[in-house]
Tab-separated table of C-alpha atoms and ligand atoms in Angstrom:
chain	number	residue	atom	x	y	z
A	1	MET	CA	26.667	-21.391	8.156
A	2	ALA	CA	26.236	-18.261	5.889
A	3	ASN	CA	28.795	-17.647	2.985
A	4	SER	CA	30.856	-14.872	4.312
A	5	ALA	CA	31.504	-13.581	0.954
A	6	LYS	CA	28.420	-13.642	0.524
A	7	PRO	CA	25.630	-10.376	0.896
A	8	GLN	CA	23.684	-11.199	4.034
A	9	VAL	CA	19.896	-10.676	4.391
A	10	THR	CA	17.718	-11.565	7.145
A	11	ILE	CA	13.501	-11.908	6.448
A	12	VAL	CA	10.509	-11.649	9.176
A	13	GLY	CA	7.278	-13.180	7.756
A	14	LEU	CA	7.314	-15.468	5.077
A	15	GLY	CA	3.886	-14.223	3.548
A	16	PRO	CA	3.217	-14.324	0.195
A	17	MET	CA	5.312	-11.341	-0.031
A	18	GLY	CA	8.077	-12.224	2.516
A	19	GLN	CA	8.379	-15.476	0.442
A	20	ALA	CA	8.538	-13.567	-3.284
A	21	MET	CA	11.361	-11.361	-1.271
A	22	ALA	CA	13.603	-14.542	-0.178
A	23	GLY	CA	13.098	-15.944	-3.153
A	24	SER	CA	14.254	-12.083	-5.022
A	25	PHE	CA	17.256	-12.314	-2.878
A	26	LEU	CA	18.530	-16.216	-3.076
A	27	ASP	CA	18.576	-15.853	-7.264
A	28	ARG	CA	21.067	-12.819	-6.462
A	29	GLY	CA	23.538	-15.092	-4.521
A	30	TYR	CA	22.457	-13.429	-1.609
A	31	ALA	CA	22.751	-15.656	1.843
A	32	VAL	CA	19.325	-15.531	2.800
A	33	THR	CA	18.232	-15.833	6.862
A	34	VAL	CA	14.490	-16.728	7.398
A	35	TRP	CA	12.301	-16.669	10.400
A	36	ASN	CA	8.300	-17.035	10.151
A	37	ARG	CA	5.799	-17.509	13.451
A	38	THR	CA	4.929	-20.940	11.538
A	39	ALA	CA	8.236	-22.530	10.350
A	40	ALA	CA	6.797	-24.672	7.996
A	41	ARG	CA	6.525	-21.633	5.367
A	42	ALA	CA	10.445	-21.732	5.764
A	43	GLU	CA	10.848	-24.832	4.200
A	44	PRO	CA	10.830	-24.111	0.675
A	45	LEU	CA	13.361	-21.672	0.746
A	46	VAL	CA	15.358	-23.709	2.905
A	47	ALA	CA	14.765	-26.036	0.132
A	48	ARG	CA	16.844	-23.590	-2.496
A	49	GLY	CA	19.564	-22.387	0.070
A	50	ALA	CA	17.892	-19.770	2.933
A	51	VAL	CA	18.705	-20.684	6.466
A	52	LEU	CA	15.780	-21.098	8.945
A	53	ALA	CA	17.012	-19.011	12.257
A	54	SER	CA	15.789	-20.765	15.265
A	55	SER	CA	14.275	-17.980	17.398
A	56	ALA	CA	13.875	-14.313	16.203
A	57	SER	CA	17.187	-13.562	18.245
A	58	ASP	CA	19.088	-15.517	15.716
A	59	ALA	CA	17.555	-14.219	12.617
A	60	LEU	CA	18.452	-10.580	13.836
A	61	ALA	CA	21.802	-11.543	14.732
A	62	ALA	CA	22.074	-13.128	11.374
A	63	SER	CA	22.052	-10.048	9.132
A	64	GLU	CA	22.691	-6.402	9.463
A	65	VAL	CA	19.994	-5.706	6.771
A	66	VAL	CA	17.086	-6.894	7.738
A	67	ILE	CA	13.809	-7.356	6.140
A	68	ILE	CA	9.898	-7.306	7.901
A	69	SER	CA	6.671	-8.387	6.059
A	70	LEU	CA	4.649	-9.356	8.689
A	71	THR	CA	0.799	-8.215	8.181
A	72	ASP	CA	0.893	-5.102	10.381
A	73	TYR	CA	2.876	-3.257	12.960
A	74	ALA	CA	1.942	-5.209	15.481
A	75	ALA	CA	2.761	-8.458	14.676
A	76	MET	CA	6.567	-7.008	14.359
A	77	TYR	CA	5.939	-5.846	18.232
A	78	ASP	CA	4.753	-9.427	19.103
A	79	VAL	CA	8.036	-10.646	16.857
A	80	LEU	CA	10.707	-8.983	17.879
A	81	ALA	CA	9.674	-7.234	21.563
A	82	PRO	CA	11.131	-10.679	22.974
A	83	ALA	CA	13.620	-10.060	20.979
A	84	SER	CA	14.675	-6.739	21.870
A	85	SER	CA	18.298	-7.540	22.931
A	86	ALA	CA	18.973	-8.512	19.258
A	87	LEU	CA	18.228	-5.234	18.145
A	88	ALA	CA	21.451	-3.450	18.488
A	89	GLY	CA	23.244	-2.349	15.279
A	90	ARG	CA	20.342	-3.896	12.813
A	91	VAL	CA	18.588	-1.839	10.364
A	92	LEU	CA	15.102	-2.564	9.890
A	93	VAL	CA	13.476	-2.376	6.242
A	94	ASN	CA	9.693	-2.495	7.422
A	95	LEU	CA	7.498	-3.558	4.220
A	96	SER	CA	4.779	-4.366	6.740
A	97	SER	CA	1.765	-2.015	6.186
A	98	ASP	CA	0.044	0.274	8.454
A	99	THR	CA	-1.103	4.038	8.832
A	100	PRO	CA	2.157	6.753	8.755
A	101	GLU	CA	1.068	7.224	12.787
A	102	ARG	CA	2.504	3.503	13.209
A	103	ALA	CA	5.667	3.566	11.591
A	104	ARG	CA	6.503	7.020	13.028
A	105	ALA	CA	6.023	4.793	16.261
A	106	ALA	CA	8.203	2.086	15.355
A	107	ALA	CA	11.099	4.274	14.386
A	108	ARG	CA	11.118	5.592	17.675
A	109	TRP	CA	10.835	2.403	19.258
A	110	ALA	CA	13.829	1.005	16.879
A	111	ALA	CA	15.824	3.656	17.470
A	112	ALA	CA	15.505	3.022	21.102
A	113	HIS	CA	16.789	-0.437	21.025
A	114	GLY	CA	19.762	1.042	19.051
A	115	ALA	CA	18.772	0.274	15.442
A	116	GLU	CA	17.655	2.158	12.309
A	117	HIS	CA	14.199	1.910	10.849
A	118	LEU	CA	13.239	2.386	6.970
A	119	THR	CA	9.605	2.579	6.054
A	120	GLY	CA	8.896	1.130	3.219
A	121	GLY	CA	5.307	0.640	1.055
A	122	VAL	CA	5.320	-2.206	-1.345
A	123	THR	CA	3.127	-1.027	-4.322
A	124	VAL	CA	3.118	-4.244	-6.168
A	125	PRO	CA	1.860	-7.540	-5.560
A	126	PRO	CA	4.091	-10.997	-4.495
A	127	SER	CA	4.221	-11.504	-8.411
A	128	GLY	CA	6.183	-8.073	-9.113
A	129	ILE	CA	8.988	-8.577	-6.092
A	130	GLY	CA	11.939	-8.701	-7.950
A	131	GLN	CA	10.952	-7.134	-11.146
A	132	PRO	CA	13.015	-3.963	-12.680
A	133	ASP	CA	9.471	-1.783	-13.348
A	134	SER	CA	8.131	-2.492	-9.970
A	135	ALA	CA	8.394	0.016	-6.910
A	136	THR	CA	8.520	0.505	-3.202
A	137	PHE	CA	8.428	3.722	-1.308
A	138	TYR	CA	10.734	4.011	1.400
A	139	SER	CA	10.748	7.023	4.067
A	140	GLY	CA	13.046	7.966	7.231
A	141	PRO	CA	17.044	8.850	7.338
A	142	ARG	CA	18.571	9.144	3.925
A	143	GLU	CA	22.174	8.392	4.321
A	144	VAL	CA	20.621	4.872	5.784
A	145	PHE	CA	18.722	5.111	2.577
A	146	ASP	CA	21.308	5.510	0.766
A	147	ARG	CA	24.018	2.872	2.147
A	148	HIS	CA	21.534	-0.104	1.743
A	149	ARG	CA	20.177	1.123	-1.395
A	150	HIS	CA	21.391	-1.815	-3.425
A	151	VAL	CA	19.923	-4.109	-1.478
A	152	LEU	CA	16.595	-2.659	-1.435
A	153	GLU	CA	16.641	-2.877	-5.275
A	154	VAL	CA	16.121	-6.565	-4.491
A	155	VAL	CA	12.839	-6.656	-3.784
A	156	THR	CA	11.385	-4.277	-6.116
A	157	GLY	CA	13.807	-2.018	-9.058
A	158	ARG	CA	12.171	0.500	-8.469
A	159	VAL	CA	13.145	2.481	-5.481
A	160	ASP	CA	10.801	6.104	-3.875
A	161	TYR	CA	12.669	7.987	-1.424
A	162	ARG	CA	10.085	10.679	-0.067
A	163	GLY	CA	11.893	11.796	2.785
A	164	ASP	CA	13.223	11.485	6.658
A	165	ASP	CA	9.844	11.415	8.252
A	166	PRO	CA	9.417	8.007	8.639
A	167	GLY	CA	5.410	8.354	8.154
A	168	LEU	CA	5.945	9.567	4.812
A	169	ALA	CA	6.377	5.910	3.250
A	170	ALA	CA	3.407	4.434	4.972
A	171	LEU	CA	1.208	7.594	3.990
A	172	PHE	CA	1.661	6.856	0.183
A	173	TYR	CA	1.768	3.449	0.477
A	174	GLN	CA	-2.235	4.450	2.290
A	175	LEU	CA	-2.680	6.862	-0.877
A	176	GLY	CA	-2.495	4.280	-3.306
A	177	MET	CA	-4.651	1.787	-1.068
A	178	VAL	CA	-8.071	4.004	-0.581
A	179	MET	CA	-7.991	4.538	-4.327
A	180	PHE	CA	-6.965	0.530	-4.906
A	181	TRP	CA	-9.862	-0.770	-2.887
A	182	THR	CA	-12.650	1.394	-3.805
A	183	SER	CA	-11.594	1.241	-7.712
A	184	MET	CA	-11.828	-2.132	-7.148
A	185	LEU	CA	-14.635	-1.878	-5.442
A	186	GLY	CA	-16.145	0.071	-7.899
A	187	HIS	CA	-15.238	-2.496	-10.454
A	188	TRP	CA	-16.739	-5.539	-8.374
A	189	GLN	CA	-19.523	-3.283	-8.512
A	190	ALA	CA	-20.114	-2.928	-11.719
A	191	VAL	CA	-19.364	-6.891	-12.625
A	192	ALA	CA	-21.999	-7.681	-9.842
A	193	LEU	CA	-24.913	-5.233	-12.298
A	194	ALA	CA	-23.681	-6.362	-15.363
A	195	GLN	CA	-23.689	-10.255	-14.099
A	196	ALA	CA	-27.587	-9.283	-12.837
A	197	ASN	CA	-28.293	-8.074	-16.266
A	198	GLY	CA	-27.026	-11.261	-17.674
A	199	LEU	CA	-23.268	-9.958	-18.900
A	200	THR	CA	-20.122	-11.880	-17.497
A	201	ALA	CA	-17.328	-9.777	-16.301
A	202	ALA	CA	-15.068	-10.539	-19.585
A	203	ASP	CA	-18.475	-8.980	-21.286
A	204	VAL	CA	-17.837	-5.781	-19.861
A	205	LEU	CA	-13.714	-5.891	-19.225
A	206	PRO	CA	-13.454	-3.699	-22.693
A	207	HIS	CA	-15.464	-1.209	-21.382
A	208	ALA	CA	-13.973	-1.096	-17.883
A	209	THR	CA	-10.604	-0.701	-19.083
A	210	GLU	CA	-11.826	2.319	-21.090
A	211	THR	CA	-13.165	3.829	-17.968
A	212	ALA	CA	-10.330	2.894	-15.542
A	213	ASN	CA	-7.841	4.625	-18.539
A	214	SER	CA	-9.768	8.056	-18.644
A	215	LEU	CA	-9.302	8.694	-15.123
A	216	PRO	CA	-5.765	10.012	-14.905
A	217	SER	CA	-6.799	12.428	-17.679
A	218	PHE	CA	-9.482	13.648	-14.841
A	219	PHE	CA	-7.337	13.513	-12.263
A	220	ALA	CA	-4.593	15.989	-14.278
A	221	PHE	CA	-7.799	18.566	-15.119
A	222	TYR	CA	-8.316	19.181	-11.456
A	223	ALA	CA	-5.647	18.620	-9.916
A	224	ASP	CA	-4.196	22.722	-10.228
A	225	ARG	CA	-8.125	23.932	-9.625
A	226	ILE	CA	-8.261	21.798	-6.025
A	227	ASP	CA	-4.708	23.372	-5.194
A	228	ALA	CA	-5.707	26.787	-6.170
A	229	GLY	CA	-9.248	26.242	-4.465
A	230	GLN	CA	-11.580	26.636	-7.536
A	231	HIS	CA	-14.224	24.624	-7.768
A	232	GLY	CA	-16.243	26.565	-10.409
A	233	GLY	CA	-18.746	24.740	-11.943
A	234	ASP	CA	-18.368	25.925	-15.776
A	235	VAL	CA	-17.357	21.922	-16.741
A	236	ASP	CA	-19.736	20.265	-14.024
A	237	ARG	CA	-22.120	20.797	-11.663
A	238	LEU	CA	-22.245	18.945	-8.476
A	239	ALA	CA	-26.128	18.880	-8.773
A	240	MET	CA	-25.439	17.440	-11.841
A	241	GLY	CA	-24.125	14.965	-10.526
A	242	LEU	CA	-26.065	13.966	-7.648
A	243	ALA	CA	-28.666	13.539	-10.473
A	244	SER	CA	-26.125	10.956	-11.947
A	245	VAL	CA	-25.152	9.420	-8.988
A	246	GLU	CA	-29.005	8.675	-8.105
A	247	HIS	CA	-29.322	6.890	-11.610
A	248	VAL	CA	-26.157	4.793	-10.897
A	249	LEU	CA	-28.708	3.908	-7.564
A	250	HIS	CA	-30.989	3.089	-9.196
A	251	THR	CA	-29.861	0.993	-11.966
A	252	HIS	CA	-28.878	-1.272	-8.930
A	253	ALA	CA	-31.819	-1.274	-7.104
A	254	ASP	CA	-34.222	-2.007	-10.248
A	255	ALA	CA	-31.514	-4.765	-11.009
A	256	GLY	CA	-31.889	-6.274	-7.639
A	257	VAL	CA	-28.315	-5.776	-6.981
A	258	ASP	CA	-26.791	-4.512	-3.790
A	259	THR	CA	-27.137	-1.118	-3.180
A	260	ALA	CA	-24.860	-0.278	-0.285
A	261	LEU	CA	-22.338	1.348	-2.459
A	262	PRO	CA	-23.905	3.492	-4.672
A	263	ALA	CA	-26.137	4.561	-1.610
A	264	THR	CA	-22.827	6.155	0.178
A	265	VAL	CA	-21.990	7.769	-3.178
A	266	VAL	CA	-25.014	9.610	-3.292
A	267	GLU	CA	-24.969	10.150	0.320
A	268	LEU	CA	-21.707	11.807	-0.014
A	269	PHE	CA	-22.747	14.054	-3.269
A	270	ARG	CA	-26.166	14.948	-1.124
A	271	ARG	CA	-23.962	16.005	1.300
A	272	GLY	CA	-22.282	18.551	-0.831
A	273	VAL	CA	-25.074	19.685	-2.295
A	274	ASN	CA	-27.117	20.619	1.360
A	275	ALA	CA	-23.661	22.507	1.795
A	276	GLY	CA	-23.639	24.727	-0.748
A	277	HIS	CA	-21.731	23.521	-3.298
A	278	ALA	CA	-24.881	22.107	-6.272
A	279	ALA	CA	-23.340	24.847	-8.386
A	280	ASP	CA	-19.613	24.123	-8.095
A	281	SER	CA	-17.638	21.300	-9.208
A	282	PHE	CA	-17.956	17.476	-8.061
A	283	SER	CA	-14.339	18.687	-7.409
A	284	SER	CA	-15.972	20.440	-4.184
A	285	LEU	CA	-16.382	16.969	-2.665
A	286	VAL	CA	-12.848	17.742	-1.728
A	287	GLU	CA	-13.199	20.287	0.518
A	288	LEU	CA	-16.112	17.898	2.641
A	289	LEU	CA	-13.642	14.832	2.693
A	290	ARG	CA	-11.272	17.001	3.969
A	291	LYS	CA	-13.106	17.134	7.156
A	292	PRO	CA	-14.976	14.305	9.617
A	293	ALA	CA	-18.772	14.322	8.371
A	294	ALA	CA	-20.192	16.841	11.199
B	1	NDP	P1	0.227	-11.685	5.578
B	1	NDP	O1	-1.158	-11.388	6.130
B	1	NDP	O2	-0.387	-13.155	4.357
B	1	NDP	O3	1.299	-12.875	6.295
B	1	NDP	C1	2.645	-12.172	6.663
B	1	NDP	C2	2.779	-12.311	8.093
B	1	NDP	O4	2.907	-11.926	9.265
B	1	NDP	C3	2.808	-14.377	8.276
B	1	NDP	O5	4.391	-14.719	7.633
B	1	NDP	C4	1.917	-14.138	9.526
B	1	NDP	O6	2.619	-15.778	9.925
B	1	NDP	C5	2.745	-13.095	10.013
B	1	NDP	N1	2.141	-12.621	11.216
B	1	NDP	C6	0.874	-11.556	10.922
B	1	NDP	N2	0.329	-11.851	12.666
B	1	NDP	C7	1.689	-12.020	13.322
B	1	NDP	C8	2.264	-12.275	14.451
B	1	NDP	N3	0.885	-12.204	15.367
B	1	NDP	N4	2.741	-12.783	14.905
B	1	NDP	C9	3.685	-13.497	14.486
B	1	NDP	N5	3.766	-13.347	12.993
B	1	NDP	C10	2.609	-13.150	12.381
B	1	NDP	O7	0.652	-10.642	4.471
B	1	NDP	P2	1.337	-10.985	2.788
B	1	NDP	O8	2.846	-11.709	3.208
B	1	NDP	O9	0.596	-10.529	1.681
B	1	NDP	O10	2.106	-9.188	2.997
B	1	NDP	C11	2.826	-8.806	3.772
B	1	NDP	C12	2.834	-7.204	4.002
B	1	NDP	O11	3.235	-6.814	2.733
B	1	NDP	C13	1.488	-7.256	4.925
B	1	NDP	O12	1.962	-6.095	5.309
B	1	NDP	C14	0.512	-6.364	2.987
B	1	NDP	O13	-0.543	-5.468	3.618
B	1	NDP	C15	1.555	-6.069	2.777
B	1	NDP	N6	1.112	-6.357	0.716
B	1	NDP	C16	0.783	-7.235	0.117
B	1	NDP	C17	0.553	-6.749	-0.847
B	1	NDP	C18	-0.078	-8.588	-1.651
B	1	NDP	O14	-0.190	-8.322	-2.270
B	1	NDP	N7	0.407	-9.264	-1.054
B	1	NDP	C19	1.316	-6.228	-1.771
B	1	NDP	C20	1.891	-5.081	-0.839
B	1	NDP	C21	1.763	-4.946	0.138
B	1	NDP	P3	2.612	-17.255	9.911
B	1	NDP	O15	2.911	-17.734	9.038
B	1	NDP	O16	2.329	-17.441	11.245
B	1	NDP	O17	0.838	-16.956	9.832
């Protein structure tokens, strides 16, 4: 039985993230109940004092605050729908990643079963869980967020509330993700090109780091201009950008490296030029990207 003097929390889902979260709560003296489809994953946590619930219903019954850390929202329904009679009065803190629309649907689903729902988007890997400088986006009812803020701060020290709309935390998470995945892919592409030329990832690390560190100044320079709809070609022109990305593509082709990514970049720049933006800044591509391709 959980010690009633201790604050209580339930963690549903024990992938690398759920395990790190359960560990963080144990470190801070919480009575931690865990549940996972593959029960064996709970063993190291049980050895540290966590209680393994025998069912999802028991896991929900154990604590008011239930942290959900599953692969996606579909997994949440797989786990919690059969236990939906135990949802009333629970606060679901859903730290699984998915789309804003699915987060909004989940908040409605939780409300229909008498539960409150906070959407979360964790911005760090498992090693960042429990760290004071790590951050998580949240959205959902402000009052629920405020009431349980001290619990959320065990997951990551910084909690970034984005508003009532349950989709907002998922949106902010996805804004980061589209940049993370494409940036990392850009880096893997550069490493592949380097390797094709006899260099190692370590050889190009300083240059890669300097290039990545230069990006925030570009974001800042273009932000106001984009918001004002100004894409004047006073600093850069898309026609120059197209020539540049073609050089990138040809460098990869010459080295015998996969060209799928640079070819896609060329295609986007070419579409911008064909849409009449040759003399505009390459920030005009935002106008193109805002709509699906014709
Ligand atoms: P994993 O996908 O590795 O594991 C999540 C858990 O989901 C596992 O416990 C797994 O159970 C469970 N699960 C998946 N499908 C089902 C299902 N149909 N029914 C029941 N259980 C299911 O994810 P992580 O722990 O790495 O991450 C959790 C969430 O956090 C994800 O949404 C991820 O996108 C997000 N995130 C992850 C980060 C990371 O670096 N790992 C960083 C930031 C966010 P089982 O053990 O039985 O397979």
